[in-house]
Amino acid sequence: MTGEVRRAYGTVTVKRGLAQMLKGGVIMDVTNAEQAQIAEEAGAVAVMALERVPADIRAHGGVARMADPEKILEIMEAVTIPVMAKCRIGHYMEAKILEALGVDFIDESEVLTPADEQYHINKWEFKVPFVCGARDLGEALRRIAEGAAMIRSKGEAGTGNVVEAVRHARAIMGAIRRIQGMGEEELVAYAKEIGAPYELVLETRRLGRLPVVLFAAGGIATPADAALMMWLGMDGVFVGSGIFKSENPYKRARAIVEAVTYWQEPEILAMVSRNLGEPMYGIDVRQLTEAQRLALRGW
Amino acid sequence: MVRIGVLGLQGDYLEHHQVLRRLGVETVDVRLPSHLEGVDGLIIPGGESTTIGALAERYGLMEPLRRMAEAGMPIWGTCAGMIFLARDVGRPQPTLGLMDVRVRRNAFGRQIDSFEVDLEVPALARLGDPRPFHAVFIRAPLIEAVGPKVEVLARLEDGTIVAAQQGHLLATAFHPELTDDTRFHRYFLEIVRQASRR
């Protein structure tokens, strides 16, 4: 096929582009084919294939690793929407395995136990796009410098408590607003202060937003939580334990999807929030010890 | 001046707004049936077609969109938007069914099979610029078959149909909104201007 050589695969445009197609949508954690189909039917734009949702990872303890490929393939076969999967921070080979499986996006995730305490994965050398967590602008731009095609807040996964996602979203959006008012000489010092490449700080200032799509993640449990994150300027939301740890997953999933689209319509939010049954049981983040805080993993 | 609505249920609708505004066109977000008032043409963006279809159905957009399209309102769908316009997508999911095409979703494989390529689009020569169009395909669909009223606008080098027009309806399997090339948007605006004159 001589014509094939003209096609360019795994480019920055194609990788960041998939994230752009997910905007205004909800990405849901699922642990089997049945949950994946419920998520798709409810209107999820993608699913995250896992062995355990973050709340169970917390409860289970021990080392949390990439899911069994069999599990991921089962979920890939069950739905037509993109399938994401998580690898440990810095675990190059887990990422290679996920790419070989054909997953559509890899989440280099602090929810799993980090494999490398010094370096994240060099994501440029992969054809598959990566999403990474961040707590502030510096962390977000460092991940982009390593090749991340999408950023999400870290939040505090598996708590059903949105406070950390709000903190991270505000930190990122606030910093972007602050650099709008800075002169170029200030930007150099600021880039050094936040530990981010100057060129990416400059690009972020020019765009007035991150150069890649930014989603909220970590602790989102209700339609109101999801709408709050959209109001804070996020491009979409991840919902982890919030759906399948609640009483009525389909109804809640659907309501969160509608809340993300109609976050500017309080009447619709009021309507979709009615009668959803019990949400997941929440955890006050202040009661967690440092060792239990997943958001503190990565740098 | 024409007003273009962009279906804002989910996907890369902001990118379409940005291109249109750069071309000096007034745009409106369309999320509810009432937002369609005074709209001369509609763009359905890229995104997930299952999500867009589910929301359009739940929020009462299917019938007004079909009615307005049948009354002559131009609609252009990119990627997921193309799927949403199609009569047949080979699986049960809500679509408008307006274009007489059979579409196959995720036709090139998974994300690692997404690509960029230069496309020959003879119709764009009408805009006075015959250069190839740099097309971005992301988990893209393709058109497997077209009805008699459908004109094929572009094919990949292996013959695969990736852009088509049926009168005032336009479909592209790729994403012109992800590039700086505004020719497809201008091509659509020309369809809208002709339709408004009638």
Short mmCIF file of C-alpha atoms in Angstrom, two decimals:
data_model
loop_
_atom_site.label_atom_id
_atom_site.label_comp_id
_atom_site.label_asym_id
_atom_site.label_seq_id
_atom_site.Cartn_x
_atom_site.Cartn_y
_atom_site.Cartn_z
CA MET A 1 0.00 0.00 0.00
CA THR A 2 2.08 2.90 -1.26
CA GLY A 3 -0.53 5.48 -0.27
CA GLU A 4 -0.26 4.53 3.41
CA VAL A 5 3.12 6.23 3.82
CA ARG A 6 1.45 9.62 3.52
CA ARG A 7 -0.56 9.05 6.68
CA ALA A 8 0.95 10.36 9.91
CA TYR A 9 0.00 8.40 13.06
CA GLY A 10 0.35 9.29 16.73
CA THR A 11 0.97 13.00 16.09
CA VAL A 12 0.43 15.70 18.70
CA THR A 13 -2.68 16.87 16.81
CA VAL A 14 -4.16 13.40 16.76
CA LYS A 15 -3.35 12.72 20.43
CA ARG A 16 -4.56 16.05 21.79
CA GLY A 17 -7.42 15.87 19.30
CA LEU A 18 -8.98 12.81 20.93
CA ALA A 19 -9.06 14.71 24.23
CA GLN A 20 -10.77 17.59 22.41
CA MET A 21 -13.48 15.18 21.26
CA LEU A 22 -14.13 14.19 24.90
CA LYS A 23 -14.84 17.77 26.00
CA GLY A 24 -18.19 18.49 27.59
CA GLY A 25 -18.39 14.84 28.51
CA VAL A 26 -18.11 12.39 31.40
CA ILE A 27 -15.52 9.61 31.65
CA MET A 28 -16.61 6.83 33.99
CA ASP A 29 -14.66 4.21 35.95
CA VAL A 30 -15.92 0.69 35.21
CA THR A 31 -14.75 -2.73 36.37
CA ASN A 32 -16.55 -5.07 33.96
CA ALA A 33 -18.37 -5.28 30.62
CA GLU A 34 -21.80 -4.82 32.18
CA GLN A 35 -20.81 -1.59 33.92
CA ALA A 36 -19.17 -0.37 30.72
CA GLN A 37 -22.41 -0.87 28.81
CA ILE A 38 -24.40 0.93 31.51
CA ALA A 39 -21.93 3.83 31.27
CA GLU A 40 -22.17 3.96 27.47
CA GLU A 41 -25.95 3.85 27.54
CA ALA A 42 -26.05 6.62 30.13
CA GLY A 43 -24.02 8.80 27.76
CA ALA A 44 -20.39 8.47 28.94
CA VAL A 45 -17.86 9.71 26.35
CA ALA A 46 -15.30 7.13 27.48
CA VAL A 47 -14.76 4.56 30.20
CA MET A 48 -11.76 3.88 32.42
CA ALA A 49 -11.19 0.13 32.65
CA LEU A 50 -10.19 -0.89 36.18
CA GLU A 51 -10.02 -3.93 38.41
CA ARG A 52 -11.20 -1.88 41.37
CA VAL A 53 -12.62 1.62 41.63
CA PRO A 54 -10.52 4.00 43.78
CA ALA A 55 -12.78 3.60 46.85
CA ASP A 56 -12.04 -0.14 46.78
CA ILE A 57 -8.35 0.42 46.12
CA ARG A 58 -8.37 2.48 49.32
CA ALA A 59 -10.21 -0.21 51.26
CA HIS A 60 -8.11 -3.05 49.82
CA GLY A 61 -4.71 -1.47 50.54
CA GLY A 62 -1.46 -3.03 49.36
CA VAL A 63 0.16 -2.28 46.00
CA ALA A 64 -2.29 -1.14 43.33
CA ARG A 65 -1.16 -2.07 39.79
CA MET A 66 -2.33 -1.95 36.18
CA ALA A 67 -5.49 -4.02 35.64
CA ASP A 68 -5.37 -7.55 34.20
CA PRO A 69 -5.28 -7.21 30.37
CA GLU A 70 -8.10 -9.76 30.19
CA LYS A 71 -10.30 -7.35 32.14
CA ILE A 72 -9.36 -4.44 29.88
CA LEU A 73 -10.02 -6.44 26.69
CA GLU A 74 -13.40 -7.56 28.04
CA ILE A 75 -14.35 -3.90 28.49
CA MET A 76 -12.91 -2.87 25.09
CA GLU A 77 -15.10 -5.47 23.42
CA ALA A 78 -18.22 -4.37 25.29
CA VAL A 79 -18.43 -0.74 24.12
CA THR A 80 -17.92 1.47 21.06
CA ILE A 81 -16.69 4.52 23.02
CA PRO A 82 -12.99 5.04 23.84
CA VAL A 83 -11.51 2.90 26.60
CA MET A 84 -8.85 4.27 28.94
CA ALA A 85 -6.71 2.32 31.39
CA LYS A 86 -4.37 3.26 34.20
CA CYS A 87 -0.69 2.53 34.63
CA ARG A 88 1.47 3.35 37.64
CA ILE A 89 3.45 6.60 37.65
CA GLY A 90 6.77 5.95 35.92
CA HIS A 91 5.88 2.37 34.93
CA TYR A 92 7.07 2.43 31.32
CA MET A 93 6.35 -1.27 30.74
CA GLU A 94 2.78 -1.18 32.04
CA ALA A 95 2.24 1.69 29.57
CA LYS A 96 3.82 -0.37 26.75
CA ILE A 97 1.48 -3.25 27.58
CA LEU A 98 -1.57 -0.97 27.58
CA GLU A 99 -0.51 0.49 24.23
CA ALA A 100 -0.08 -3.01 22.81
CA LEU A 101 -3.61 -3.89 23.98
CA GLY A 102 -4.91 -0.96 21.93
CA VAL A 103 -6.41 1.12 24.72
CA ASP A 104 -7.36 4.59 23.48
CA PHE A 105 -5.86 6.62 26.32
CA ILE A 106 -3.48 5.82 29.20
CA ASP A 107 -3.90 7.45 32.60
CA GLU A 108 -0.51 7.62 34.34
CA SER A 109 -2.24 7.67 37.67
CA GLU A 110 -1.50 8.45 41.28
CA VAL A 111 -4.46 6.23 42.19
CA LEU A 112 -2.14 3.27 41.58
CA THR A 113 1.03 2.83 43.63
CA PRO A 114 3.90 4.78 41.98
CA ALA A 115 6.59 2.62 40.37
CA ASP A 116 9.24 5.34 40.04
CA GLU A 117 9.68 8.00 42.67
CA GLN A 118 11.88 10.17 40.46
CA TYR A 119 10.57 10.16 36.91
CA HIS A 120 7.23 10.07 35.16
CA ILE A 121 7.00 8.26 31.80
CA ASN A 122 8.39 9.97 28.69
CA LYS A 123 5.06 10.08 26.94
CA TRP A 124 6.33 11.54 23.66
CA GLU A 125 7.57 8.20 22.45
CA PHE A 126 4.12 6.59 22.56
CA LYS A 127 1.49 6.65 19.80
CA VAL A 128 -1.28 6.36 22.37
CA PRO A 129 -2.17 9.60 24.21
CA PHE A 130 -1.72 10.01 27.98
CA VAL A 131 -3.71 11.86 30.61
CA CYS A 132 -1.99 12.83 33.87
CA GLY A 133 -3.14 14.32 37.16
CA ALA A 134 -2.07 17.74 38.42
CA ARG A 135 -2.64 19.86 41.51
CA ASP A 136 -1.42 23.17 40.10
CA LEU A 137 -0.21 24.86 36.93
CA GLY A 138 3.43 23.88 37.40
CA GLU A 139 2.58 20.19 37.74
CA ALA A 140 0.22 20.38 34.73
CA LEU A 141 2.88 21.98 32.51
CA ARG A 142 5.56 19.50 33.64
CA ARG A 143 3.31 16.65 32.56
CA ILE A 144 2.64 18.38 29.23
CA ALA A 145 6.39 18.82 28.81
CA GLU A 146 6.69 15.03 29.22
CA GLY A 147 4.10 14.55 26.49
CA ALA A 148 0.73 14.36 28.26
CA ALA A 149 -2.09 15.06 25.76
CA MET A 150 -4.65 15.79 28.48
CA ILE A 151 -4.57 16.92 32.12
CA ARG A 152 -6.98 16.22 34.94
CA SER A 153 -7.12 17.51 38.47
CA LYS A 154 -5.96 14.92 40.97
CA GLY A 155 -8.67 15.58 43.49
CA GLU A 156 -8.72 12.95 46.22
CA ALA A 157 -9.89 9.82 44.44
CA GLY A 158 -12.24 7.39 46.15
CA THR A 159 -13.49 9.83 48.78
CA GLY A 160 -16.69 11.13 47.19
CA ASN A 161 -15.48 14.50 48.43
CA VAL A 162 -15.09 17.18 45.77
CA VAL A 163 -13.04 19.60 47.88
CA GLU A 164 -9.61 18.57 46.54
CA ALA A 165 -10.74 18.68 42.89
CA VAL A 166 -12.02 22.20 43.55
CA ARG A 167 -8.71 23.15 45.15
CA HIS A 168 -6.73 21.86 42.16
CA ALA A 169 -9.05 23.39 39.57
CA ARG A 170 -8.90 26.74 41.32
CA ALA A 171 -5.10 26.57 41.59
CA ILE A 172 -4.71 25.88 37.86
CA MET A 173 -7.33 28.37 36.65
CA GLY A 174 -6.18 31.05 39.11
CA ALA A 175 -2.57 30.74 37.96
CA ILE A 176 -3.64 31.00 34.32
CA ARG A 177 -5.53 34.21 35.13
CA ARG A 178 -2.52 35.60 37.01
CA ILE A 179 -0.05 35.05 34.16
CA GLN A 180 -2.36 36.98 31.81
CA GLY A 181 -1.30 40.11 33.67
CA MET A 182 2.45 39.36 33.82
CA GLY A 183 5.16 40.89 31.68
CA GLU A 184 7.59 38.54 29.93
CA GLU A 185 10.38 39.26 32.44
CA GLU A 186 8.03 38.26 35.25
CA LEU A 187 7.11 35.09 33.38
CA VAL A 188 10.68 33.78 33.41
CA ALA A 189 10.86 34.09 37.18
CA TYR A 190 7.35 32.66 37.54
CA ALA A 191 8.20 29.68 35.34
CA LYS A 192 11.18 28.98 37.57
CA GLU A 193 9.07 29.38 40.70
CA ILE A 194 6.45 26.85 39.59
CA GLY A 195 9.03 24.53 37.98
CA ALA A 196 7.51 24.67 34.50
CA PRO A 197 9.13 25.19 31.08
CA TYR A 198 9.07 28.87 30.12
CA GLU A 199 7.77 28.14 26.59
CA LEU A 200 4.74 26.32 27.98
CA VAL A 201 4.03 29.14 30.44
CA LEU A 202 4.21 31.57 27.51
CA GLU A 203 1.91 29.41 25.38
CA THR A 204 -0.58 29.08 28.25
CA ARG A 205 -0.62 32.86 28.65
CA ARG A 206 -1.17 33.38 24.93
CA LEU A 207 -4.02 30.84 24.81
CA GLY A 208 -5.58 31.88 28.12
CA ARG A 209 -5.92 28.18 28.91
CA LEU A 210 -3.79 25.03 29.08
CA PRO A 211 -2.47 23.91 25.67
CA VAL A 212 -4.32 20.61 26.22
CA VAL A 213 -7.79 19.65 27.45
CA LEU A 214 -8.31 19.88 31.23
CA PHE A 215 -10.78 17.63 33.04
CA ALA A 216 -11.83 17.48 36.68
CA ALA A 217 -11.26 14.28 38.61
CA GLY A 218 -11.26 13.00 42.16
CA GLY A 219 -14.25 12.95 44.47
CA ILE A 220 -17.04 13.92 42.06
CA ALA A 221 -20.20 12.15 43.26
CA THR A 222 -23.27 14.19 42.28
CA PRO A 223 -24.64 16.14 39.27
CA ALA A 224 -24.09 19.31 41.30
CA ASP A 225 -20.41 18.39 41.86
CA ALA A 226 -19.98 17.87 38.11
CA ALA A 227 -21.68 21.18 37.28
CA LEU A 228 -19.50 22.94 39.86
CA MET A 229 -16.37 21.69 38.11
CA MET A 230 -17.67 22.91 34.74
CA TRP A 231 -18.41 26.31 36.28
CA LEU A 232 -14.81 26.41 37.50
CA GLY A 233 -13.69 26.15 33.87
CA MET A 234 -13.02 22.43 33.47
CA ASP A 235 -13.58 20.91 30.00
CA GLY A 236 -15.32 17.80 31.36
CA VAL A 237 -15.25 15.39 34.29
CA PHE A 238 -14.04 11.97 35.34
CA VAL A 239 -16.28 10.12 37.76
CA GLY A 240 -14.58 7.26 39.53
CA SER A 241 -16.19 5.55 42.46
CA GLY A 242 -19.09 8.03 42.41
CA ILE A 243 -21.25 6.04 40.00
CA PHE A 244 -20.87 2.34 40.66
CA LYS A 245 -20.54 2.83 44.43
CA SER A 246 -23.93 4.56 44.50
CA GLU A 247 -27.39 3.03 44.90
CA ASN A 248 -28.61 3.57 41.32
CA PRO A 249 -25.61 3.74 38.95
CA TYR A 250 -27.49 4.14 35.64
CA LYS A 251 -29.68 6.94 36.90
CA ARG A 252 -26.79 8.76 38.56
CA ALA A 253 -24.53 8.31 35.52
CA ARG A 254 -27.18 9.74 33.24
CA ALA A 255 -27.84 12.66 35.58
CA ILE A 256 -24.13 13.53 35.75
CA VAL A 257 -23.87 13.43 31.93
CA GLU A 258 -26.81 15.83 31.66
CA ALA A 259 -25.39 18.07 34.39
CA VAL A 260 -22.13 18.47 32.45
CA THR A 261 -23.97 19.52 29.28
CA TYR A 262 -26.52 21.74 31.03
CA TRP A 263 -24.38 23.12 33.87
CA GLN A 264 -25.55 26.62 32.98
CA GLU A 265 -29.25 25.68 33.43
CA PRO A 266 -30.10 25.40 37.17
CA GLU A 267 -33.66 24.24 36.41
CA ILE A 268 -32.31 21.25 34.51
CA LEU A 269 -29.78 20.55 37.28
CA ALA A 270 -32.60 20.59 39.83
CA MET A 271 -34.62 18.18 37.71
CA VAL A 272 -31.83 15.67 37.06
CA SER A 273 -30.70 15.72 40.71
CA ARG A 274 -34.03 14.43 41.97
CA ASN A 275 -34.45 10.91 43.36
CA LEU A 276 -31.04 9.52 42.54
CA GLY A 277 -30.92 7.28 45.61
CA GLU A 278 -27.97 7.15 47.99
CA PRO A 279 -24.71 8.61 46.68
CA MET A 280 -21.46 6.86 47.57
CA TYR A 281 -20.48 7.12 51.21
CA GLY A 282 -18.02 10.01 51.51
CA ILE A 283 -14.79 10.51 53.42
CA ASP A 284 -13.69 13.78 54.99
CA VAL A 285 -10.28 14.36 53.40
CA ARG A 286 -9.01 15.93 56.66
CA GLN A 287 -9.39 12.55 58.39
CA LEU A 288 -6.93 10.92 55.99
CA THR A 289 -3.28 10.59 56.98
CA GLU A 290 -0.58 11.75 54.53
CA ALA A 291 0.05 8.14 53.56
CA GLN A 292 -3.62 7.75 52.64
CA ARG A 293 -3.65 10.83 50.43
CA LEU A 294 -3.38 9.68 46.81
CA ALA A 295 -3.07 13.27 45.52
CA LEU A 296 0.32 13.61 47.22
CA ARG A 297 1.78 10.98 44.89
CA GLY A 298 3.63 12.39 41.86
CA TRP A 299 5.37 15.74 41.67
CA MET B 1 -25.49 38.17 7.69
CA VAL B 2 -26.05 34.52 8.51
CA ARG B 3 -26.24 32.99 11.98
CA ILE B 4 -24.75 29.57 12.46
CA GLY B 5 -25.76 27.34 15.32
CA VAL B 6 -23.28 24.83 16.71
CA LEU B 7 -24.78 21.84 18.50
CA GLY B 8 -23.21 22.15 21.95
CA LEU B 9 -24.31 18.93 23.63
CA GLN B 10 -20.79 17.49 23.80
CA GLY B 11 -17.56 17.49 21.81
CA ASP B 12 -15.31 20.07 20.17
CA TYR B 13 -18.02 22.67 19.54
CA LEU B 14 -15.86 25.55 20.78
CA GLU B 15 -13.35 24.90 18.00
CA HIS B 16 -16.13 25.37 15.42
CA HIS B 17 -17.27 28.60 17.11
CA GLN B 18 -13.69 29.88 16.96
CA VAL B 19 -13.27 29.21 13.23
CA LEU B 20 -16.64 30.76 12.41
CA ARG B 21 -15.94 33.86 14.49
CA ARG B 22 -12.58 34.26 12.79
CA LEU B 23 -14.57 34.31 9.55
CA GLY B 24 -16.77 37.08 10.99
CA VAL B 25 -19.85 34.89 11.38
CA GLU B 26 -22.33 35.16 14.26
CA THR B 27 -22.61 31.86 16.14
CA VAL B 28 -24.99 30.46 18.73
CA ASP B 29 -24.78 27.51 21.11
CA VAL B 30 -27.57 25.04 20.52
CA ARG B 31 -28.40 22.82 23.50
CA LEU B 32 -32.18 23.11 23.67
CA PRO B 33 -34.87 23.35 20.96
CA SER B 34 -35.47 27.04 21.77
CA HIS B 35 -31.85 27.84 20.83
CA LEU B 36 -32.62 26.95 17.21
CA GLU B 37 -34.69 30.09 16.66
CA GLY B 38 -33.25 32.33 13.95
CA VAL B 39 -30.48 29.88 13.06
CA ASP B 40 -29.67 29.72 9.31
CA GLY B 41 -27.42 26.67 9.43
CA LEU B 42 -26.17 24.16 11.98
CA ILE B 43 -22.85 22.43 12.61
CA ILE B 44 -22.74 19.16 14.53
CA PRO B 45 -19.22 18.85 15.95
CA GLY B 46 -16.91 15.96 16.66
CA GLY B 47 -17.38 14.12 19.93
CA GLU B 48 -19.01 10.84 20.86
CA SER B 49 -22.01 10.14 18.65
CA THR B 50 -23.67 7.94 21.29
CA THR B 51 -23.51 10.78 23.84
CA ILE B 52 -24.72 13.43 21.39
CA GLY B 53 -27.55 11.17 20.21
CA ALA B 54 -28.68 10.29 23.73
CA LEU B 55 -28.77 13.94 24.82
CA ALA B 56 -30.50 15.11 21.63
CA GLU B 57 -33.18 12.50 22.18
CA ARG B 58 -33.68 13.22 25.90
CA TYR B 59 -33.89 16.98 25.37
CA GLY B 60 -36.29 16.99 22.43
CA LEU B 61 -33.92 18.07 19.67
CA MET B 62 -34.51 15.24 17.20
CA GLU B 63 -37.86 16.37 15.78
CA PRO B 64 -37.06 20.11 15.47
CA LEU B 65 -33.75 19.29 13.79
CA ARG B 66 -35.40 16.91 11.30
CA ARG B 67 -38.17 19.41 10.61
CA MET B 68 -35.76 22.31 10.01
CA ALA B 69 -33.48 20.20 7.84
CA GLU B 70 -36.44 19.04 5.77
CA ALA B 71 -37.45 22.70 5.37
CA GLY B 72 -34.02 23.36 3.88
CA MET B 73 -31.76 24.37 6.79
CA PRO B 74 -28.18 23.36 5.93
CA ILE B 75 -26.44 21.03 8.39
CA TRP B 76 -22.79 19.98 8.44
CA GLY B 77 -21.58 17.12 10.59
CA THR B 78 -17.91 16.46 11.36
CA CYS B 79 -16.98 12.94 12.52
CA ALA B 80 -19.55 12.22 15.26
CA GLY B 81 -21.73 14.81 13.49
CA MET B 82 -21.52 12.79 10.28
CA ILE B 83 -22.63 9.68 12.17
CA PHE B 84 -25.50 11.64 13.72
CA LEU B 85 -26.69 12.76 10.25
CA ALA B 86 -26.59 9.29 8.70
CA ARG B 87 -29.53 7.08 7.79
CA ASP B 88 -27.69 3.86 8.68
CA VAL B 89 -24.83 3.41 11.16
CA GLY B 90 -25.02 -0.37 11.39
CA ARG B 91 -26.07 -0.46 15.05
CA PRO B 92 -28.99 0.79 17.13
CA GLN B 93 -28.25 4.34 18.29
CA PRO B 94 -30.22 7.56 17.82
CA THR B 95 -29.37 9.42 14.59
CA LEU B 96 -31.22 12.06 12.60
CA GLY B 97 -31.27 9.76 9.57
CA LEU B 98 -31.25 12.73 7.18
CA MET B 99 -28.40 11.75 4.87
CA ASP B 100 -28.76 8.76 2.62
CA VAL B 101 -25.42 7.23 3.59
CA ARG B 102 -24.32 4.07 5.36
CA VAL B 103 -21.61 4.92 7.88
CA ARG B 104 -19.27 2.61 9.77
CA ARG B 105 -18.10 3.88 13.15
CA ASN B 106 -14.49 3.56 14.39
CA ALA B 107 -13.79 2.29 10.90
CA PHE B 108 -10.01 2.66 11.00
CA GLY B 109 -9.55 0.94 14.36
CA ARG B 110 -8.71 2.36 17.74
CA GLN B 111 -6.96 5.61 18.73
CA ILE B 112 -3.48 4.34 17.76
CA ASP B 113 -4.85 4.07 14.20
CA SER B 114 -5.90 7.75 14.13
CA PHE B 115 -3.97 9.77 11.55
CA GLU B 116 -3.48 12.96 9.56
CA VAL B 117 -3.29 13.01 5.77
CA ASP B 118 -3.48 15.41 2.83
CA LEU B 119 -6.74 14.94 0.92
CA GLU B 120 -7.70 15.94 -2.58
CA VAL B 121 -11.06 17.72 -2.38
CA PRO B 122 -12.02 18.88 -5.89
CA ALA B 123 -15.10 20.76 -4.60
CA LEU B 124 -12.86 23.14 -2.64
CA ALA B 125 -11.38 24.33 -5.93
CA ARG B 126 -14.64 26.28 -6.30
CA LEU B 127 -13.30 28.53 -3.53
CA GLY B 128 -10.33 29.34 -5.74
CA ASP B 129 -7.82 27.28 -3.74
CA PRO B 130 -7.21 23.80 -5.16
CA ARG B 131 -4.48 22.76 -2.70
CA PRO B 132 -4.99 19.47 -0.84
CA PHE B 133 -6.85 19.70 2.48
CA HIS B 134 -4.94 18.56 5.56
CA ALA B 135 -7.42 16.22 7.21
CA VAL B 136 -7.31 14.95 10.81
CA PHE B 137 -8.99 11.57 11.42
CA ILE B 138 -9.61 10.65 15.06
CA ARG B 139 -11.24 7.27 15.72
CA ALA B 140 -13.00 8.27 12.55
CA PRO B 141 -15.97 6.79 10.76
CA LEU B 142 -16.13 6.18 7.00
CA ILE B 143 -18.93 6.16 4.47
CA GLU B 144 -19.53 2.64 3.17
CA ALA B 145 -22.30 3.45 0.71
CA VAL B 146 -24.12 6.50 -0.62
CA GLY B 147 -27.63 6.91 -2.06
CA PRO B 148 -28.34 8.36 -5.53
CA LYS B 149 -28.75 11.96 -4.30
CA VAL B 150 -25.40 12.00 -2.51
CA GLU B 151 -22.29 13.49 -4.09
CA VAL B 152 -18.92 12.15 -2.92
CA LEU B 153 -16.58 15.07 -2.10
CA ALA B 154 -13.43 13.27 -1.00
CA ARG B 155 -11.86 9.85 -0.90
CA LEU B 156 -8.72 8.51 0.74
CA GLU B 157 -6.02 7.17 -1.55
CA ASP B 158 -7.54 3.68 -1.24
CA GLY B 159 -10.96 4.89 -2.40
CA THR B 160 -12.63 5.15 1.03
CA ILE B 161 -15.32 7.86 1.05
CA VAL B 162 -14.63 10.44 3.76
CA ALA B 163 -16.67 13.49 2.72
CA ALA B 164 -20.06 13.78 1.04
CA GLN B 165 -22.83 16.23 0.28
CA GLN B 166 -26.54 15.74 -0.23
CA GLY B 167 -27.87 19.12 -1.34
CA HIS B 168 -27.83 21.27 1.81
CA LEU B 169 -26.37 18.50 3.99
CA LEU B 170 -22.62 18.10 4.36
CA ALA B 171 -20.62 15.37 6.10
CA THR B 172 -16.90 14.95 6.77
CA ALA B 173 -15.33 11.99 8.57
CA PHE B 174 -12.44 14.27 9.61
CA HIS B 175 -12.10 17.50 11.61
CA PRO B 176 -11.54 20.74 9.65
CA GLU B 177 -12.09 22.57 12.97
CA LEU B 178 -8.78 21.19 14.27
CA THR B 179 -6.71 22.88 11.56
CA ASP B 180 -6.15 26.50 10.51
CA ASP B 181 -7.58 25.79 7.05
CA THR B 182 -11.00 27.48 6.91
CA ARG B 183 -11.99 26.27 3.44
CA PHE B 184 -14.54 23.66 4.58
CA HIS B 185 -16.19 26.21 6.86
CA ARG B 186 -16.33 28.69 3.99
CA TYR B 187 -17.71 25.96 1.72
CA PHE B 188 -20.48 25.31 4.25
CA LEU B 189 -21.19 29.04 4.64
CA GLU B 190 -21.68 29.20 0.87
CA ILE B 191 -24.31 26.44 1.11
CA VAL B 192 -25.99 28.40 3.93
CA ARG B 193 -26.00 31.66 1.95
CA GLN B 194 -27.53 29.96 -1.06
CA ALA B 195 -30.19 28.33 1.11
CA SER B 196 -31.08 31.65 2.82
CA ARG B 197 -31.49 33.37 -0.54
CA ARG B 198 -34.13 30.89 -1.54
#
